[in-house]
């Protein structure tokens, strides 16, 4: 079967280059012409949910994720084993029922040109589907638009008609989906649905699937989308035909179309499919050692913004791809990240279909997936809207007059405080706040919800509010035409934009910018800025206020023609301000306009990001495109010599002290940084990873002085990892869960520290654990490496109110002199991330 191989190769090829993503794309027709539908003999469906199959998002499992990890996985025996594992897991009782067979099942075609299974790997697909049904489950299958070459070469007759395959193909021959080759021999041939017999052929394929008992079809490689965001292929008639074929089959069959669909044609996708994949594959597919990772999964936060208004019970659902939370070993996500993934998917009302081997479901995965309060969010029929973006995005789902589901997430790797004012949710006050992950009722008093989130962690709440909010003063809007454009930047027609034009051709050079002067603020303060922009896929818009350092605004979306907005806090001074937009090293989105609130009461950002590609380079260091990096670029070729380094020259903090420094890096295999802060003693940081295209994170404590600091990354004796960015933040303040180092033992380079966690609240802390242990050398006659040898998270257990519990933390001090001193940071949590704390100590000796 060729599709599985083509699918993987196609995605890898696209990701390896520096795609333009259609900088010159213009707004074009968004609806399939009615005349074409009529000519095709297709009926316009009154209900977008084909055969009533998609009134709520489905829950289940897909084979593709495990296929990317295990060659030869896709067999009848393995699918049957996964069905049995799902039944044994207890997840069926919580709604997980679909077993979906992805690309690679097909082996040949029958005498009517219809795909049939590989007889070796799937000797009896009807028996397999019967087994799935006997387990109380539903069965799904994968296919693609068009006709593959073997059926074309055979010119098979179309069942029940006088026509043959060649009678329904578009002439001259052209590719029928995104996997097809260009030229006269595309392998995947396009169907012309104005020709008699075309709809009958699709009907016959769906009827065959229905005869096996299929309940779900994934139609892949659909365009516009699938990295072909134009009408050169145009699978809109195919989607309509498959929908019509399902309707005539007499069987309730869910239809999902894939992948990275173009939102310009949303009306067609909503009318004829139950769900549409809105972004690229979440799987690494060889670009990392696990199924997915944080970089791949978390970009859904950005992509969702452009589609948040597109889903619902009558128009279908936004599909975020598989939910890889079965375990932390193969998924590539730690426990906090897995909880965040389920939170985002649920708030989006996305289908929840699991990836990976169900026989390896761990207790934490089972806990996540059997939380009926969280699953109710996914099934609520009220997809969330983002009300705040940036590093701690807030999403709100309004499910009743005064009731809202609210999620807040931390996209940085260190703990961060968050505050959500009730007025942001439209309430004067809250009368009830319930945490859906910990099942706890929280204090509803005060002006809003505040908490400390673990790195890459989330909170999910049900809030009942009361009272009205005093209307905000009128916000100020600045349109694209208000900007001073420099370099390649220019105004481009944009039908859907506020002023009919966008600031286009920004970025890819330090001088290609849009500058807005006279941005007025009534007083010094932190204001909310809503930025409306257009992109399809990941891009990064950088902005700076009054010549201060650049701030990164990572964005995603599904259209270069339809604006979507995200809101971030920015500091403004009283009077006139200047805001500049661009991206010195990569492609930003098109800019429609931005809107500034006028109250200046927003919380100040907790952290500051410094992009590596905008640092000062020395020697061989250079920047390059990086699709899933912050800023859409990375700095590489670091190290290999004493002159090959990069320097952040203006890392500014308000006071002298110990700070958290997140380092987002890229490497495949072990590499090391030599880091110096303000020309101090070098810090040796050994790292490992499995990808030069997907960043991962580590957090270390660093000593900084008030004002501007210099931080240098290099490696004089070997190659260093590529660097995406650093993020600087102070350690958070004290919380009700605290820690202390209460004992030390051992010697000879190996020590055990006793760490005691204390519960200072009036409620029990369950599932307490230490999630990060970081040591940074700050002094000593020789450089050395200190690290824990424990696997984190390190379980501590439950702690009674007012009680404490201790755990042994093994540490290795490799070749450390007696006078070595270290900054130490411990991060710990309990109650499903509801209780979080940090311990930072400076000048600790082994």
CSV table of C-alpha atoms in Angstrom, one decimal, residues 603-839:
chain,number,residue,atom,x,y,z
A,603,UNK,CA,-1.5,42.4,35.0
A,604,UNK,CA,2.1,42.9,33.9
A,605,UNK,CA,3.7,39.9,32.0
A,606,UNK,CA,5.5,37.6,34.5
A,607,UNK,CA,8.3,36.7,32.1
A,608,UNK,CA,10.4,38.1,29.3
A,609,UNK,CA,11.3,36.2,26.1
A,610,UNK,CA,14.6,36.7,24.2
A,611,UNK,CA,14.7,35.1,20.8
A,612,UNK,CA,18.0,33.5,19.9
A,613,UNK,CA,17.8,34.5,16.3
A,614,UNK,CA,17.8,38.2,17.4
A,615,UNK,CA,20.9,37.8,19.7
A,616,UNK,CA,24.4,39.0,18.7
A,617,UNK,CA,26.2,36.3,16.7
A,618,UNK,CA,29.9,35.5,16.7
A,619,UNK,CA,31.8,33.2,14.4
A,620,UNK,CA,29.8,30.4,12.7
A,621,UNK,CA,26.5,31.1,14.5
A,622,UNK,CA,23.6,31.7,12.1
A,623,UNK,CA,19.8,31.8,12.1
A,624,UNK,CA,17.4,29.6,10.0
A,625,UNK,CA,13.7,28.9,9.7
A,626,UNK,CA,12.1,26.7,12.3
A,627,UNK,CA,8.4,26.0,11.8
A,628,UNK,CA,7.6,25.1,15.4
A,629,UNK,CA,10.1,27.5,17.1
A,630,UNK,CA,9.1,30.7,18.9
A,631,UNK,CA,9.7,33.5,16.4
A,632,UNK,CA,9.6,30.9,13.6
A,633,UNK,CA,13.5,30.8,13.6
A,634,UNK,CA,16.4,29.3,15.6
A,635,UNK,CA,20.1,30.0,16.0
A,636,UNK,CA,22.4,27.2,15.0
A,637,UNK,CA,26.0,26.3,14.4
A,638,UNK,CA,26.8,27.3,18.0
A,639,UNK,CA,30.1,26.0,19.4
A,640,UNK,CA,32.9,24.0,17.8
A,641,UNK,CA,35.3,26.7,18.7
A,642,UNK,CA,35.9,29.5,21.3
A,643,UNK,CA,34.7,32.2,18.8
A,644,UNK,CA,31.4,30.5,17.9
A,645,UNK,CA,28.9,31.8,20.3
A,646,UNK,CA,25.8,34.0,20.6
A,647,UNK,CA,25.1,36.7,23.2
A,648,UNK,CA,22.0,38.2,24.7
A,649,UNK,CA,23.2,41.6,25.5
A,650,UNK,CA,20.3,43.3,27.2
A,651,UNK,CA,18.6,40.8,29.6
A,652,UNK,CA,16.9,43.3,31.9
A,653,UNK,CA,15.6,42.6,35.4
A,654,UNK,CA,14.3,44.9,38.1
A,655,UNK,CA,16.4,43.6,41.0
A,656,UNK,CA,19.5,41.6,41.8
A,657,UNK,CA,18.7,37.9,42.7
A,658,UNK,CA,18.1,34.4,41.4
A,659,UNK,CA,15.8,34.0,38.4
A,660,UNK,CA,14.3,31.2,36.5
A,661,UNK,CA,15.8,30.8,33.0
A,662,UNK,CA,14.0,28.6,30.5
A,663,UNK,CA,16.2,27.4,27.6
A,664,UNK,CA,14.4,26.1,24.6
A,665,UNK,CA,16.9,24.1,22.5
A,666,UNK,CA,17.2,21.6,19.7
A,667,UNK,CA,19.5,18.7,19.4
A,668,UNK,CA,19.5,15.1,18.3
A,669,UNK,CA,21.8,13.3,20.8
A,670,UNK,CA,23.9,14.7,23.6
A,671,UNK,CA,25.3,18.2,23.3
A,672,UNK,CA,26.4,20.8,25.8
A,673,UNK,CA,26.3,24.6,26.3
A,674,UNK,CA,28.9,26.6,28.1
A,675,UNK,CA,27.0,29.5,29.5
A,676,UNK,CA,28.4,32.6,31.1
A,677,UNK,CA,26.4,35.3,32.8
A,678,UNK,CA,28.0,38.8,33.0
A,679,UNK,CA,31.4,37.3,32.2
A,680,UNK,CA,31.2,35.1,35.4
A,681,UNK,CA,32.3,31.5,35.9
A,682,UNK,CA,31.2,29.3,33.0
A,683,UNK,CA,28.2,27.0,33.5
A,684,UNK,CA,28.4,23.6,31.9
A,685,UNK,CA,24.9,22.4,30.8
A,686,UNK,CA,24.7,18.9,29.3
A,687,UNK,CA,21.5,18.3,27.3
A,688,UNK,CA,20.0,15.6,25.2
A,689,UNK,CA,17.2,15.4,22.7
A,690,UNK,CA,16.0,13.7,19.5
A,691,UNK,CA,15.2,16.6,17.1
A,692,UNK,CA,16.9,19.5,15.3
A,693,UNK,CA,13.5,20.7,14.1
A,694,UNK,CA,11.4,20.6,17.3
A,695,UNK,CA,12.5,22.5,20.4
A,696,UNK,CA,12.4,21.1,23.9
A,697,UNK,CA,12.9,22.9,27.2
A,698,UNK,CA,15.0,22.9,30.4
A,699,UNK,CA,14.9,25.4,33.3
A,700,UNK,CA,17.8,26.4,35.5
A,701,UNK,CA,18.3,29.1,38.1
A,702,UNK,CA,20.6,32.0,37.2
A,703,UNK,CA,22.0,34.9,39.2
A,704,UNK,CA,21.2,38.3,37.6
A,705,UNK,CA,21.9,41.8,38.6
A,706,UNK,CA,19.5,44.8,38.5
A,707,UNK,CA,19.4,46.4,35.1
A,708,UNK,CA,20.9,44.9,31.9
A,709,UNK,CA,22.7,41.6,31.9
A,710,UNK,CA,24.7,39.7,29.3
A,711,UNK,CA,24.2,35.9,28.8
A,712,UNK,CA,26.4,34.0,26.4
A,713,UNK,CA,25.9,30.6,24.9
A,714,UNK,CA,28.7,28.6,23.3
A,715,UNK,CA,30.9,25.5,23.5
A,716,UNK,CA,34.6,26.0,22.9
A,717,UNK,CA,35.4,22.3,22.7
A,718,UNK,CA,32.4,20.7,21.0
A,719,UNK,CA,29.1,21.4,19.3
A,720,UNK,CA,26.2,23.0,21.3
A,721,UNK,CA,22.5,22.5,20.7
A,722,UNK,CA,20.7,24.9,18.4
A,723,UNK,CA,18.9,27.6,20.4
A,724,UNK,CA,15.3,28.7,20.0
A,725,UNK,CA,14.9,31.2,22.9
A,726,UNK,CA,15.5,31.9,26.5
A,727,UNK,CA,12.7,33.1,28.9
A,728,UNK,CA,13.6,34.9,32.1
A,729,UNK,CA,11.2,35.1,35.1
A,730,UNK,CA,11.5,35.7,38.9
A,731,UNK,CA,10.8,32.7,41.1
A,732,UNK,CA,7.1,32.8,42.2
A,733,UNK,CA,6.2,33.8,45.7
A,734,UNK,CA,5.4,31.4,48.6
A,735,UNK,CA,2.4,29.1,48.3
A,736,UNK,CA,0.4,26.9,50.6
A,737,UNK,CA,2.6,24.0,49.5
A,738,UNK,CA,6.2,24.6,50.5
A,739,UNK,CA,9.5,22.7,50.6
A,740,UNK,CA,12.8,22.6,52.5
A,741,UNK,CA,16.0,20.7,52.2
A,742,UNK,CA,16.1,19.0,55.6
A,743,UNK,CA,19.0,16.6,55.3
A,744,UNK,CA,22.1,15.5,53.3
A,745,UNK,CA,24.0,12.2,53.3
A,746,UNK,CA,26.5,10.4,51.2
A,747,UNK,CA,29.8,11.5,49.6
A,748,UNK,CA,32.3,10.8,46.9
A,749,UNK,CA,30.3,12.6,44.3
A,750,UNK,CA,27.0,10.9,45.2
A,751,UNK,CA,24.7,12.5,47.7
A,752,UNK,CA,21.1,12.1,48.9
A,753,UNK,CA,19.2,15.1,49.9
A,754,UNK,CA,16.1,14.9,52.1
A,755,UNK,CA,13.4,17.2,50.8
A,756,UNK,CA,10.4,17.8,53.0
A,757,UNK,CA,7.1,19.1,51.5
A,758,UNK,CA,4.7,20.9,53.9
A,759,UNK,CA,1.0,21.4,53.4
A,760,UNK,CA,0.1,24.7,54.9
A,761,UNK,CA,-3.5,24.6,53.8
A,762,UNK,CA,-6.7,23.3,55.5
A,763,UNK,CA,-7.2,20.6,52.9
A,764,UNK,CA,-5.3,17.4,52.1
A,765,UNK,CA,-2.7,17.5,49.4
A,766,UNK,CA,-3.1,14.3,47.3
A,767,UNK,CA,-0.5,13.0,44.8
A,768,UNK,CA,2.3,15.3,45.9
A,769,UNK,CA,5.4,15.1,43.7
A,770,UNK,CA,8.6,16.8,42.8
A,771,UNK,CA,8.5,17.7,39.1
A,772,UNK,CA,11.9,19.4,38.5
A,773,UNK,CA,15.3,19.5,40.2
A,774,UNK,CA,17.8,21.9,38.7
A,775,UNK,CA,21.3,22.9,40.0
A,776,UNK,CA,23.5,25.6,38.4
A,777,UNK,CA,27.1,26.1,39.5
A,778,UNK,CA,27.7,29.7,40.5
A,779,UNK,CA,31.2,29.3,42.1
A,780,UNK,CA,34.2,27.1,42.6
A,781,UNK,CA,37.8,26.6,41.6
A,782,UNK,CA,36.8,24.2,38.7
A,783,UNK,CA,33.6,23.8,36.6
A,784,UNK,CA,31.6,20.7,37.2
A,785,UNK,CA,28.2,19.1,36.6
A,786,UNK,CA,25.5,18.5,39.2
A,787,UNK,CA,22.3,16.8,38.5
A,788,UNK,CA,19.7,14.4,40.0
A,789,UNK,CA,19.8,10.8,39.1
A,790,UNK,CA,16.1,10.3,39.9
A,791,UNK,CA,13.4,10.1,37.3
A,792,UNK,CA,10.9,13.0,37.7
A,793,UNK,CA,8.2,13.3,38.6
A,794,UNK,CA,9.4,11.9,42.0
A,795,UNK,CA,6.4,10.8,44.0
A,796,UNK,CA,6.0,12.1,47.5
A,797,UNK,CA,2.4,11.0,48.3
A,798,UNK,CA,-0.5,12.5,50.1
A,799,UNK,CA,0.0,15.1,52.8
A,800,UNK,CA,-2.5,15.9,55.5
A,801,UNK,CA,-3.6,19.5,56.3
A,802,UNK,CA,-0.8,21.1,58.4
A,803,UNK,CA,1.4,18.0,57.8
A,804,UNK,CA,4.5,17.2,55.9
A,805,UNK,CA,6.2,14.4,54.1
A,806,UNK,CA,9.8,13.8,53.1
A,807,UNK,CA,11.4,12.1,50.1
A,808,UNK,CA,15.0,11.2,49.2
A,809,UNK,CA,16.4,13.0,46.2
A,810,UNK,CA,19.6,11.4,44.8
A,811,UNK,CA,22.2,13.7,43.3
A,812,UNK,CA,25.4,13.3,41.4
A,813,UNK,CA,28.2,15.8,41.6
A,814,UNK,CA,30.6,15.0,38.8
A,815,UNK,CA,34.2,16.1,39.5
A,816,UNK,CA,33.1,19.0,41.7
A,817,UNK,CA,35.7,20.7,43.8
A,818,UNK,CA,35.2,21.1,47.6
A,819,UNK,CA,34.5,24.9,47.1
A,820,UNK,CA,31.8,24.4,44.4
A,821,UNK,CA,28.6,26.3,45.1
A,822,UNK,CA,25.2,26.0,43.4
A,823,UNK,CA,21.9,27.7,42.9
A,824,UNK,CA,19.1,25.1,43.4
A,825,UNK,CA,15.5,25.1,42.2
A,826,UNK,CA,12.9,22.5,43.1
A,827,UNK,CA,9.4,22.5,41.6
A,828,UNK,CA,6.6,20.5,43.2
A,829,UNK,CA,2.9,20.1,43.0
A,830,UNK,CA,-0.1,18.2,44.3
A,831,UNK,CA,-3.9,17.8,43.7
A,832,UNK,CA,-3.7,17.5,39.9
A,833,UNK,CA,-1.6,20.7,39.6
A,834,UNK,CA,-4.0,22.7,41.8
A,835,UNK,CA,-1.2,23.2,44.4
A,836,UNK,CA,2.2,24.2,43.0
A,837,UNK,CA,5.3,25.5,44.7
A,838,UNK,CA,9.0,26.2,44.1
A,839,UNK,CA,12.1,26.2,46.4
